[in-house]
PDB file of C-alpha atoms in Angstrom:
ATOM      1  CA  MET C   1     -69.086  71.384  57.888  1.00 62.00           C
ATOM      2  CA  ASN C   2     -69.082  68.726  55.219  1.00 74.00           C
ATOM      3  CA  GLU C   3     -66.055  66.473  55.159  1.00 83.00           C
ATOM      4  CA  ILE C   4     -64.753  65.236  51.838  1.00 84.00           C
ATOM      5  CA  PRO C   5     -65.094  61.409  51.778  1.00 85.00           C
ATOM      6  CA  ASP C   6     -61.859  59.463  51.354  1.00 87.00           C
ATOM      7  CA  PRO C   7     -61.656  58.408  47.667  1.00 87.00           C
ATOM      8  CA  ARG C   8     -59.774  55.270  48.722  1.00 90.00           C
ATOM      9  CA  PRO C   9     -61.194  54.147  52.058  1.00 93.00           C
ATOM     10  CA  TYR C  10     -59.703  50.585  52.007  1.00 96.00           C
ATOM     11  CA  LYS C  11     -56.098  50.585  53.167  1.00 97.00           C
ATOM     12  CA  ALA C  12     -53.476  48.089  54.122  1.00 97.00           C
ATOM     13  CA  GLN C  13     -49.802  48.310  55.109  1.00 97.00           C
ATOM     14  CA  VAL C  14     -47.347  45.458  54.760  1.00 97.00           C
ATOM     15  CA  GLU C  15     -43.854  45.459  56.281  1.00 95.00           C
ATOM     16  CA  VAL C  16     -41.174  42.987  55.153  1.00 95.00           C
ATOM     17  CA  THR C  17     -37.908  42.850  57.049  1.00 94.00           C
ATOM     18  CA  PHE C  18     -34.707  42.269  55.036  1.00 93.00           C
ATOM     19  CA  PRO C  19     -31.260  41.577  56.517  1.00 90.00           C
ATOM     20  CA  THR C  20     -29.514  44.228  54.380  1.00 90.00           C
ATOM     21  CA  PRO C  21     -30.420  47.550  52.836  1.00 92.00           C
ATOM     22  CA  THR C  22     -29.289  46.277  49.474  1.00 92.00           C
ATOM     23  CA  GLN C  23     -31.681  43.358  49.462  1.00 93.00           C
ATOM     24  CA  ALA C  24     -34.587  45.670  50.516  1.00 94.00           C
ATOM     25  CA  LYS C  25     -33.693  48.147  47.773  1.00 95.00           C
ATOM     26  CA  HIS C  26     -33.508  45.376  45.192  1.00 94.00           C
ATOM     27  CA  ALA C  27     -36.878  43.989  46.261  1.00 95.00           C
ATOM     28  CA  MET C  28     -38.457  47.358  46.155  1.00 95.00           C
ATOM     29  CA  ASP C  29     -37.081  48.094  42.691  1.00 94.00           C
ATOM     30  CA  VAL C  30     -38.417  44.731  41.384  1.00 93.00           C
ATOM     31  CA  LEU C  31     -41.817  44.918  43.003  1.00 94.00           C
ATOM     32  CA  SER C  32     -42.451  48.601  42.171  1.00 91.00           C
ATOM     33  CA  VAL C  33     -41.724  48.369  38.420  1.00 84.00           C
ATOM     34  CA  ASP C  34     -45.257  47.564  37.369  1.00 78.00           C
ATOM     35  CA  GLY C  35     -47.805  50.164  38.441  1.00 75.00           C
ATOM     36  CA  GLU C  36     -51.443  49.369  39.200  1.00 76.00           C
ATOM     37  CA  LEU C  37     -53.828  49.339  36.249  1.00 74.00           C
ATOM     38  CA  GLY C  38     -56.252  52.196  36.503  1.00 83.00           C
ATOM     39  CA  ASP C  39     -56.779  54.580  39.346  1.00 89.00           C
ATOM     40  CA  LYS C  40     -58.662  52.282  41.762  1.00 93.00           C
ATOM     41  CA  VAL C  41     -55.468  51.230  43.635  1.00 94.00           C
ATOM     42  CA  ILE C  42     -52.400  53.204  44.705  1.00 94.00           C
ATOM     43  CA  LYS C  43     -49.369  51.408  45.985  1.00 95.00           C
ATOM     44  CA  THR C  44     -46.385  53.195  47.602  1.00 95.00           C
ATOM     45  CA  PHE C  45     -43.072  51.717  48.698  1.00 96.00           C
ATOM     46  CA  ALA C  46     -40.622  52.978  51.328  1.00 96.00           C
ATOM     47  CA  ILE C  47     -37.470  51.694  53.007  1.00 95.00           C
ATOM     48  CA  VAL C  48     -37.255  52.349  56.731  1.00 93.00           C
ATOM     49  CA  PRO C  49     -34.744  51.357  59.469  1.00 90.00           C
ATOM     50  CA  SER C  50     -35.693  48.334  61.539  1.00 84.00           C
ATOM     51  CA  THR C  51     -36.028  48.904  65.271  1.00 77.00           C
ATOM     52  CA  GLU C  52     -36.379  45.142  65.903  1.00 63.00           C
ATOM     53  CA  SER C  53     -32.771  44.219  65.177  1.00 54.00           C
ATOM     54  CA  GLY C  54     -30.417  45.152  67.983  1.00 56.00           C
ATOM     55  CA  ASP C  55     -27.425  45.744  65.750  1.00 61.00           C
ATOM     56  CA  GLY C  56     -29.304  48.035  63.346  1.00 63.00           C
ATOM     57  CA  SER C  57     -28.431  45.918  60.331  1.00 68.00           C
ATOM     58  CA  GLY C  58     -32.013  44.973  59.210  1.00 84.00           C
ATOM     59  CA  VAL C  59     -34.246  47.245  57.239  1.00 94.00           C
ATOM     60  CA  ILE C  60     -37.968  47.234  56.479  1.00 95.00           C
ATOM     61  CA  MET C  61     -39.623  47.579  53.133  1.00 96.00           C
ATOM     62  CA  ARG C  62     -43.014  49.191  53.810  1.00 96.00           C
ATOM     63  CA  VAL C  63     -45.740  48.906  51.333  1.00 96.00           C
ATOM     64  CA  SER C  64     -48.902  50.893  51.601  1.00 96.00           C
ATOM     65  CA  VAL C  65     -51.893  50.053  49.459  1.00 95.00           C
ATOM     66  CA  GLU C  66     -55.072  52.119  49.144  1.00 96.00           C
ATOM     67  CA  ALA C  67     -58.092  51.086  47.123  1.00 96.00           C
ATOM     68  CA  THR C  68     -61.564  52.314  46.178  1.00 95.00           C
ATOM     69  CA  GLU C  69     -63.094  48.882  46.762  1.00 95.00           C
ATOM     70  CA  ALA C  70     -62.352  46.009  49.199  1.00 96.00           C
ATOM     71  CA  LYS C  71     -62.093  43.615  46.226  1.00 96.00           C
ATOM     72  CA  MET C  72     -59.470  45.715  44.542  1.00 95.00           C
ATOM     73  CA  LEU C  73     -57.420  45.882  47.753  1.00 95.00           C
ATOM     74  CA  ARG C  74     -57.582  42.094  48.079  1.00 96.00           C
ATOM     75  CA  VAL C  75     -56.565  41.450  44.459  1.00 94.00           C
ATOM     76  CA  SER C  76     -53.723  43.925  44.723  1.00 93.00           C
ATOM     77  CA  LEU C  77     -52.366  42.486  47.972  1.00 95.00           C
ATOM     78  CA  SER C  78     -52.727  38.899  46.686  1.00 95.00           C
ATOM     79  CA  SER C  79     -50.691  39.826  43.586  1.00 93.00           C
ATOM     80  CA  PHE C  80     -48.080  41.591  45.699  1.00 94.00           C
ATOM     81  CA  TYR C  81     -47.622  38.562  47.958  1.00 96.00           C
ATOM     82  CA  ASP C  82     -47.213  36.258  44.976  1.00 95.00           C
ATOM     83  CA  LEU C  83     -44.516  38.477  43.511  1.00 94.00           C
ATOM     84  CA  LEU C  84     -42.853  38.922  46.894  1.00 96.00           C
ATOM     85  CA  ARG C  85     -42.668  35.120  47.256  1.00 97.00           C
ATOM     86  CA  VAL C  86     -40.766  34.969  43.931  1.00 95.00           C
ATOM     87  CA  VAL C  87     -38.321  37.636  45.086  1.00 94.00           C
ATOM     88  CA  LEU C  88     -37.697  35.918  48.371  1.00 94.00           C
ATOM     89  CA  ARG C  89     -37.211  32.542  46.714  1.00 95.00           C
ATOM     90  CA  CYS C  90     -34.601  34.079  44.364  1.00 93.00           C
ATOM     91  CA  TYR C  91     -32.711  35.481  47.361  1.00 89.00           C
ATOM     92  CA  GLN C  92     -32.758  31.990  48.970  1.00 89.00           C
ATOM     93  CA  GLU C  93     -31.630  30.259  45.715  1.00 91.00           C
ATOM     94  CA  PHE C  94     -28.724  32.613  45.071  1.00 86.00           C
ATOM     95  CA  GLN C  95     -27.332  32.876  48.587  1.00 78.00           C
TER      96      GLN C  95
END
């Protein structure tokens, strides 16, 4: 039986913990506005409860990235981290 090859074999998952669900939602809204150019990269966002915080207050923004080429995955992740840094600095500045 022939298996169909995965069209996007290069994958990465990034998890960022936020102290509140509101901050995680705002970050996800800001970072997911611009879609990827072309169909070589797919990026999906999700907000999930954090199991690390004992009081259950923290939440995780999970970002999954799939790409057709390793270079495209690297470029997409690099861009994501640059934008994430801007979001986190804004949170720090306005707290």
